[in-house]
Tab-separated table of C-alpha atoms in Angstrom:
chain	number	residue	atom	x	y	z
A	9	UNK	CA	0.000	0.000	0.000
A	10	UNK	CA	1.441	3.467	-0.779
A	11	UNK	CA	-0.861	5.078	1.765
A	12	UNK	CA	-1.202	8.811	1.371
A	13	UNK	CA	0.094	10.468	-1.748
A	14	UNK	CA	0.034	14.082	-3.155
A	15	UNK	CA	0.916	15.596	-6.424
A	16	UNK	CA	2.428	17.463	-6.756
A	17	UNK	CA	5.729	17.950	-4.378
A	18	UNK	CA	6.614	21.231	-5.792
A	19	UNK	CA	4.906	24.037	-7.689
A	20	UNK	CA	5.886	27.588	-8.420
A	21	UNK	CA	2.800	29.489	-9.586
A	22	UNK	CA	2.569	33.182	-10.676
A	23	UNK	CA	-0.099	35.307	-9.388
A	24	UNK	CA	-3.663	35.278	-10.150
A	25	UNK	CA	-2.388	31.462	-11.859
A	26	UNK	CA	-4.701	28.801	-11.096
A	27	UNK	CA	-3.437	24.666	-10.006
A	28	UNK	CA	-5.323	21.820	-8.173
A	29	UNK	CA	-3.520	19.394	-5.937
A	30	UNK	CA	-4.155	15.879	-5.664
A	31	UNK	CA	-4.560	13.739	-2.741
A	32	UNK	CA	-5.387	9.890	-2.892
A	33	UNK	CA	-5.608	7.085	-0.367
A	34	UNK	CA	-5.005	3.317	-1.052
A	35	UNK	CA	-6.520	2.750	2.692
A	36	UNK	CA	-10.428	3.128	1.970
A	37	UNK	CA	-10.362	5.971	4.642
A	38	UNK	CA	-13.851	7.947	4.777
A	39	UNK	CA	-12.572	10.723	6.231
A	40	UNK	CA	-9.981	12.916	4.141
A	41	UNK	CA	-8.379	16.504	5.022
A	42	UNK	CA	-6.357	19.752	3.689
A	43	UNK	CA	-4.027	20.897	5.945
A	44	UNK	CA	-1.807	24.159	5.191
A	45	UNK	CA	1.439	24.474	7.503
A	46	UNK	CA	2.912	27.860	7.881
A	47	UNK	CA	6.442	29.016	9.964
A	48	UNK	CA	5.239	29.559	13.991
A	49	UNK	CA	1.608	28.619	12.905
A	50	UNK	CA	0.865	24.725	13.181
A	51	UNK	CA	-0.916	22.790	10.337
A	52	UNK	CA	-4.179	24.270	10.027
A	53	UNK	CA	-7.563	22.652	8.440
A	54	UNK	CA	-8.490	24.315	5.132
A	55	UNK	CA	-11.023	21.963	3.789
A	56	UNK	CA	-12.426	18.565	4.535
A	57	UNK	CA	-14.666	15.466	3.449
A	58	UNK	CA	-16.696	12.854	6.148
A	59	UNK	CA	-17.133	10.889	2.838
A	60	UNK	CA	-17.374	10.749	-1.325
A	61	UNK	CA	-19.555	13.513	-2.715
A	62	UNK	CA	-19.223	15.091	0.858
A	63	UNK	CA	-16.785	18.307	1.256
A	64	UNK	CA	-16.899	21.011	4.359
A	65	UNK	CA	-15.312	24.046	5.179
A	66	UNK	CA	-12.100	23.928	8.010
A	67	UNK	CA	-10.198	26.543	9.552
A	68	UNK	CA	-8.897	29.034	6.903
A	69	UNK	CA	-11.040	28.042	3.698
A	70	UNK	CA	-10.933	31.052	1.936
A	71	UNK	CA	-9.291	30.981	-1.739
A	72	UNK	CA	-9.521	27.603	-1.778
A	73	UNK	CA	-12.142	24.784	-3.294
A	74	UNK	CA	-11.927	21.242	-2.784
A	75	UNK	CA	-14.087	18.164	-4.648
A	76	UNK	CA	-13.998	14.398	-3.913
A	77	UNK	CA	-15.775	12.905	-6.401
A	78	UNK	CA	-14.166	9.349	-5.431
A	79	UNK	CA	-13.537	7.792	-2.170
A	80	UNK	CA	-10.082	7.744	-2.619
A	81	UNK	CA	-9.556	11.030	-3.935
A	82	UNK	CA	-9.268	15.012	-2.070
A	83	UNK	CA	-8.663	17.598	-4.723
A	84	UNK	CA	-7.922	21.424	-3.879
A	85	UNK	CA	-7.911	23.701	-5.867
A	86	UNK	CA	-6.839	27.563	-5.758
A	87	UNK	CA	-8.617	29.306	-8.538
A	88	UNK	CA	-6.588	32.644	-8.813
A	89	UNK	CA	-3.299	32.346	-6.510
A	90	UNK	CA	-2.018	35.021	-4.023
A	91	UNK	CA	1.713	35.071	-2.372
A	92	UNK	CA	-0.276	34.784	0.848
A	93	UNK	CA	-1.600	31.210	-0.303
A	94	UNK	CA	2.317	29.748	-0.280
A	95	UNK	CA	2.805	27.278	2.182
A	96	UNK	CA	3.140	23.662	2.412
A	97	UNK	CA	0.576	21.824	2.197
A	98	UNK	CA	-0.624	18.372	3.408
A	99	UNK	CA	-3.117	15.942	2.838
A	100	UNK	CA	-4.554	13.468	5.413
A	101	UNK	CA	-6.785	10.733	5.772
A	102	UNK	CA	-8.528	8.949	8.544
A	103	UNK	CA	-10.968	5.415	8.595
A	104	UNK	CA	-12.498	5.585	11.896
A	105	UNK	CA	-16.006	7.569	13.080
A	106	UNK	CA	-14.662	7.103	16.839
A	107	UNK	CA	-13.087	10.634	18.049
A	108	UNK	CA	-9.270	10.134	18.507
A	109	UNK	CA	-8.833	8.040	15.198
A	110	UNK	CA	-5.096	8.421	13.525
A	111	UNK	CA	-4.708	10.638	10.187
A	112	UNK	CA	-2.529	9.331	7.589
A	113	UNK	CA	-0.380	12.764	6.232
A	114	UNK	CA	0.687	12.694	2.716
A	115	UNK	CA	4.138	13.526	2.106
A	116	UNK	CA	3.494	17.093	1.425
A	117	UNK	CA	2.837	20.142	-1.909
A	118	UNK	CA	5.690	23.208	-1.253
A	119	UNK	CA	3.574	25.387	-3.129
A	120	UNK	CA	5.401	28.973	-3.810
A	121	UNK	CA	3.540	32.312	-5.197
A	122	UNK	CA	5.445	34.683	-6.996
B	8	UNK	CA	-5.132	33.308	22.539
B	9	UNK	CA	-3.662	29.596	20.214
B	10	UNK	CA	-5.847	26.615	21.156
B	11	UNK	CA	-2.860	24.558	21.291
B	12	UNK	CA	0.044	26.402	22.809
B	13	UNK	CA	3.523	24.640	22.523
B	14	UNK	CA	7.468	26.516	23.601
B	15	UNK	CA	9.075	26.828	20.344
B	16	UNK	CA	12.289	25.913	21.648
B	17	UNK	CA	15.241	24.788	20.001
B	18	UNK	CA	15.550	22.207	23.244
B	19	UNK	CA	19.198	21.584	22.784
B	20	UNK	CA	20.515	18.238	24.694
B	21	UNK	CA	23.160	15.972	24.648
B	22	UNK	CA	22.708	12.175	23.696
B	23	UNK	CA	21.101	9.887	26.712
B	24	UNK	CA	19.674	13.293	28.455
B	25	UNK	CA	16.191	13.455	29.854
B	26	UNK	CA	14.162	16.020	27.879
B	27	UNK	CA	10.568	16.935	28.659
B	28	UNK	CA	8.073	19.324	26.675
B	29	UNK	CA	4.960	20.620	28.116
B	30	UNK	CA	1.812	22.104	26.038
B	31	UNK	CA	-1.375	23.770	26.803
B	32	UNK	CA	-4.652	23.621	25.225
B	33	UNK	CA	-7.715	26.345	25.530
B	34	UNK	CA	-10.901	24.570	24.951
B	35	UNK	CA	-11.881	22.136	27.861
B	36	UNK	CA	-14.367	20.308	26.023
B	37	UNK	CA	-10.865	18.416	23.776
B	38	UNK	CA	-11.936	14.782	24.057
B	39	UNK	CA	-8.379	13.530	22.428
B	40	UNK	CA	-4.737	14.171	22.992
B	41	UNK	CA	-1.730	13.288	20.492
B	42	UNK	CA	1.709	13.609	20.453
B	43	UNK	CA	2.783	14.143	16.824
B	44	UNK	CA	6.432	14.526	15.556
B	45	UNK	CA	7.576	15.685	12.163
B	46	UNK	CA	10.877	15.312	11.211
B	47	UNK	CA	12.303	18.757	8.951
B	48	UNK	CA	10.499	18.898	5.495
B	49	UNK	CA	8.610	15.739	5.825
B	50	UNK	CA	4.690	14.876	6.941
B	51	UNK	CA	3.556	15.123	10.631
B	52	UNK	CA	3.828	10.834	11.910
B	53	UNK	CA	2.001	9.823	15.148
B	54	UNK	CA	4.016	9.764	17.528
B	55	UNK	CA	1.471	8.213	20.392
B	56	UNK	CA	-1.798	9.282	22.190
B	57	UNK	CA	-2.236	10.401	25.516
B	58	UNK	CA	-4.267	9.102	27.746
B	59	UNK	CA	-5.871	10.897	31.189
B	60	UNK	CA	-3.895	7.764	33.285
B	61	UNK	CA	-0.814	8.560	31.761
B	62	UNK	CA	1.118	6.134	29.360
B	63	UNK	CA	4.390	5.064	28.046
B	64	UNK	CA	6.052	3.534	24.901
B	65	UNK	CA	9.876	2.556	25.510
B	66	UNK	CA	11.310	6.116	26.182
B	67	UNK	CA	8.319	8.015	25.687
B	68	UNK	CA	6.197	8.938	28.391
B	69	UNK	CA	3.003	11.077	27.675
B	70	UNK	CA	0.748	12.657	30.815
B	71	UNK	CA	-2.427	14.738	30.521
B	72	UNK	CA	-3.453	17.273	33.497
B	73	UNK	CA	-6.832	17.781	31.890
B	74	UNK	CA	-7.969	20.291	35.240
B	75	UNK	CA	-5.151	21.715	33.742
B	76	UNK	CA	-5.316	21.727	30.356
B	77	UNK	CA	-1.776	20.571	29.741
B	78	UNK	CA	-0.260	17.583	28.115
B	79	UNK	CA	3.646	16.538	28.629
B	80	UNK	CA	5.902	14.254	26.884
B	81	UNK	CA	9.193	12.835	28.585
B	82	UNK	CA	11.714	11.197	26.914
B	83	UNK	CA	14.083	8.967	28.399
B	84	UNK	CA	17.987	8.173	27.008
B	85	UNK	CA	17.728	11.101	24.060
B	86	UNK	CA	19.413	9.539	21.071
B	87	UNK	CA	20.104	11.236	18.156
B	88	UNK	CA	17.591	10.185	15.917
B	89	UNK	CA	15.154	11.919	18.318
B	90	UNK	CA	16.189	15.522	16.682
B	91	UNK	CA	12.569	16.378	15.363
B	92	UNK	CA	10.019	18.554	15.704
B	93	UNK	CA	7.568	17.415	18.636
B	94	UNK	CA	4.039	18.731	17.744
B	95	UNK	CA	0.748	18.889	20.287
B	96	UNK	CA	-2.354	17.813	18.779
B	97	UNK	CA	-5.745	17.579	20.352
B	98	UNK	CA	-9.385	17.198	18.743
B	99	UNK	CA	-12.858	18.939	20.054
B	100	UNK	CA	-16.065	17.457	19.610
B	101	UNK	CA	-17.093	18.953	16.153
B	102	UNK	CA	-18.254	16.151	13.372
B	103	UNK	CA	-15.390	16.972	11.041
B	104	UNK	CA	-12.933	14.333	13.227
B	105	UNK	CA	-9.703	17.186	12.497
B	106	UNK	CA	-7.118	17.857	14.529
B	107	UNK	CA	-5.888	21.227	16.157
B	108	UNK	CA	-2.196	21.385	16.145
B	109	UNK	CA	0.278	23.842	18.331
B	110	UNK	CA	3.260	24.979	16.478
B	111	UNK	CA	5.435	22.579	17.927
B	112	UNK	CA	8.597	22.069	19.917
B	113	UNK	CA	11.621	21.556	17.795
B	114	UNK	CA	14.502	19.533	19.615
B	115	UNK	CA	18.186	19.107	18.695
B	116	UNK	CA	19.853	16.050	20.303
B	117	UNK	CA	24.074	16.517	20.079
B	118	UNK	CA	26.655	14.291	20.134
């Protein structure tokens, strides 16, 4: 099983450029998220999905759109990019409804914004 | 105010030193506790959970003060492959199951 995987590992993007990043899961997880980790901030929730067809706003949603169309699939998407929006960011995944579950992280998108 | 509130460090100790990192956390109603750790440029890995009676794996000893509101991790004989980035995680009963993360405390284990 590869797990968690994201694609890409490393974009550059001009402003006002649009790019979606993939997640999948080989683990039939329900649960999938969009993290974005920032110097001194933490990892903090963008966007996330309880299930397929299912997506909900996190933390810091804003400039960002997300669609999982398949189980085993978490796209985001940033629709016109701003230098504000580079970061890394990771992708998780999680099977279990009980509270305390693990997430899965993907190994990360360094996403820069010129 | 952070929810999750975690001493930036560098903690800078030598190999087989006892090393112990403290966090505090805002809401009371968290119902889980995590220790995280995240080694430079690479994904966050679970590192163990914490439980309210205290628990242990080899070196690693995690307690949680909940009248408090602070969690602590120990670790025992510091080896070198311990030089990470120790992150706090807890959850709050919302129905999107994510995690709230402090900033984490990054430690450097020396020769």
């Amino acid at each position: 099983n590869a797990g968690v995987t994201q694609t890409p590992k490393f974009r550059v993007l001009k402003t006002g450029q649009s790019m979606t990043l993939l997640c999948a899961q080989d683990m039939n997880h329900e649960y999938m998220y969009w993290y974005r980790q920032d110097p001194g901030m933490g990892l903090r929730l963008i966007h996330y999905s309880v299930g397929e067809g299912t997506t909900a706003k996190g933390e810091v949603p804003d400039g960002y759109n997300v669609s999982r169309l398949k189980k085993q699939n978490f796209l985001l998407g940033l629709e016109s990019a701003a230098p504000s929006q580079t970061s890394v960011y990771f992708c998780a995944s999680s099977q279990s409804r009980d509270r305390g579950d693990t997430q899965y992280f993907g190994p990360g998108t360094r996403l820069t914004v010129l | 105010r952070k929810e999750v509130e975690q001493d930036p460090g560098p903690f800078n100790v030598p190999e087989g030193a006892t090393v112990a990192f403290n966090c505090t956390y805002s809401n009371s109603a968290s119902q889980s506790f995590f220790w995280y750790r995240q080694d430079c440029r690479k994904e966050p890995k679970l590192l163990m959970s914490v439980y309210s009676s205290g628990n242990e794996d080899g070196r690693f000893t995690a307690q949680l003060n909940r009248a408090s509101q602070y969690i602590s991790l120990l670790i025992r004989d510091s080896k070198l492959s311990d030089s990470a980035t120790y992150l706090c995680v807890v959850t709050t009963p919302t129905g999107r199951r994510a995690l709230t993360f402090g900033s984490g405390t990054r430690l450097q284990v020396q020769p």
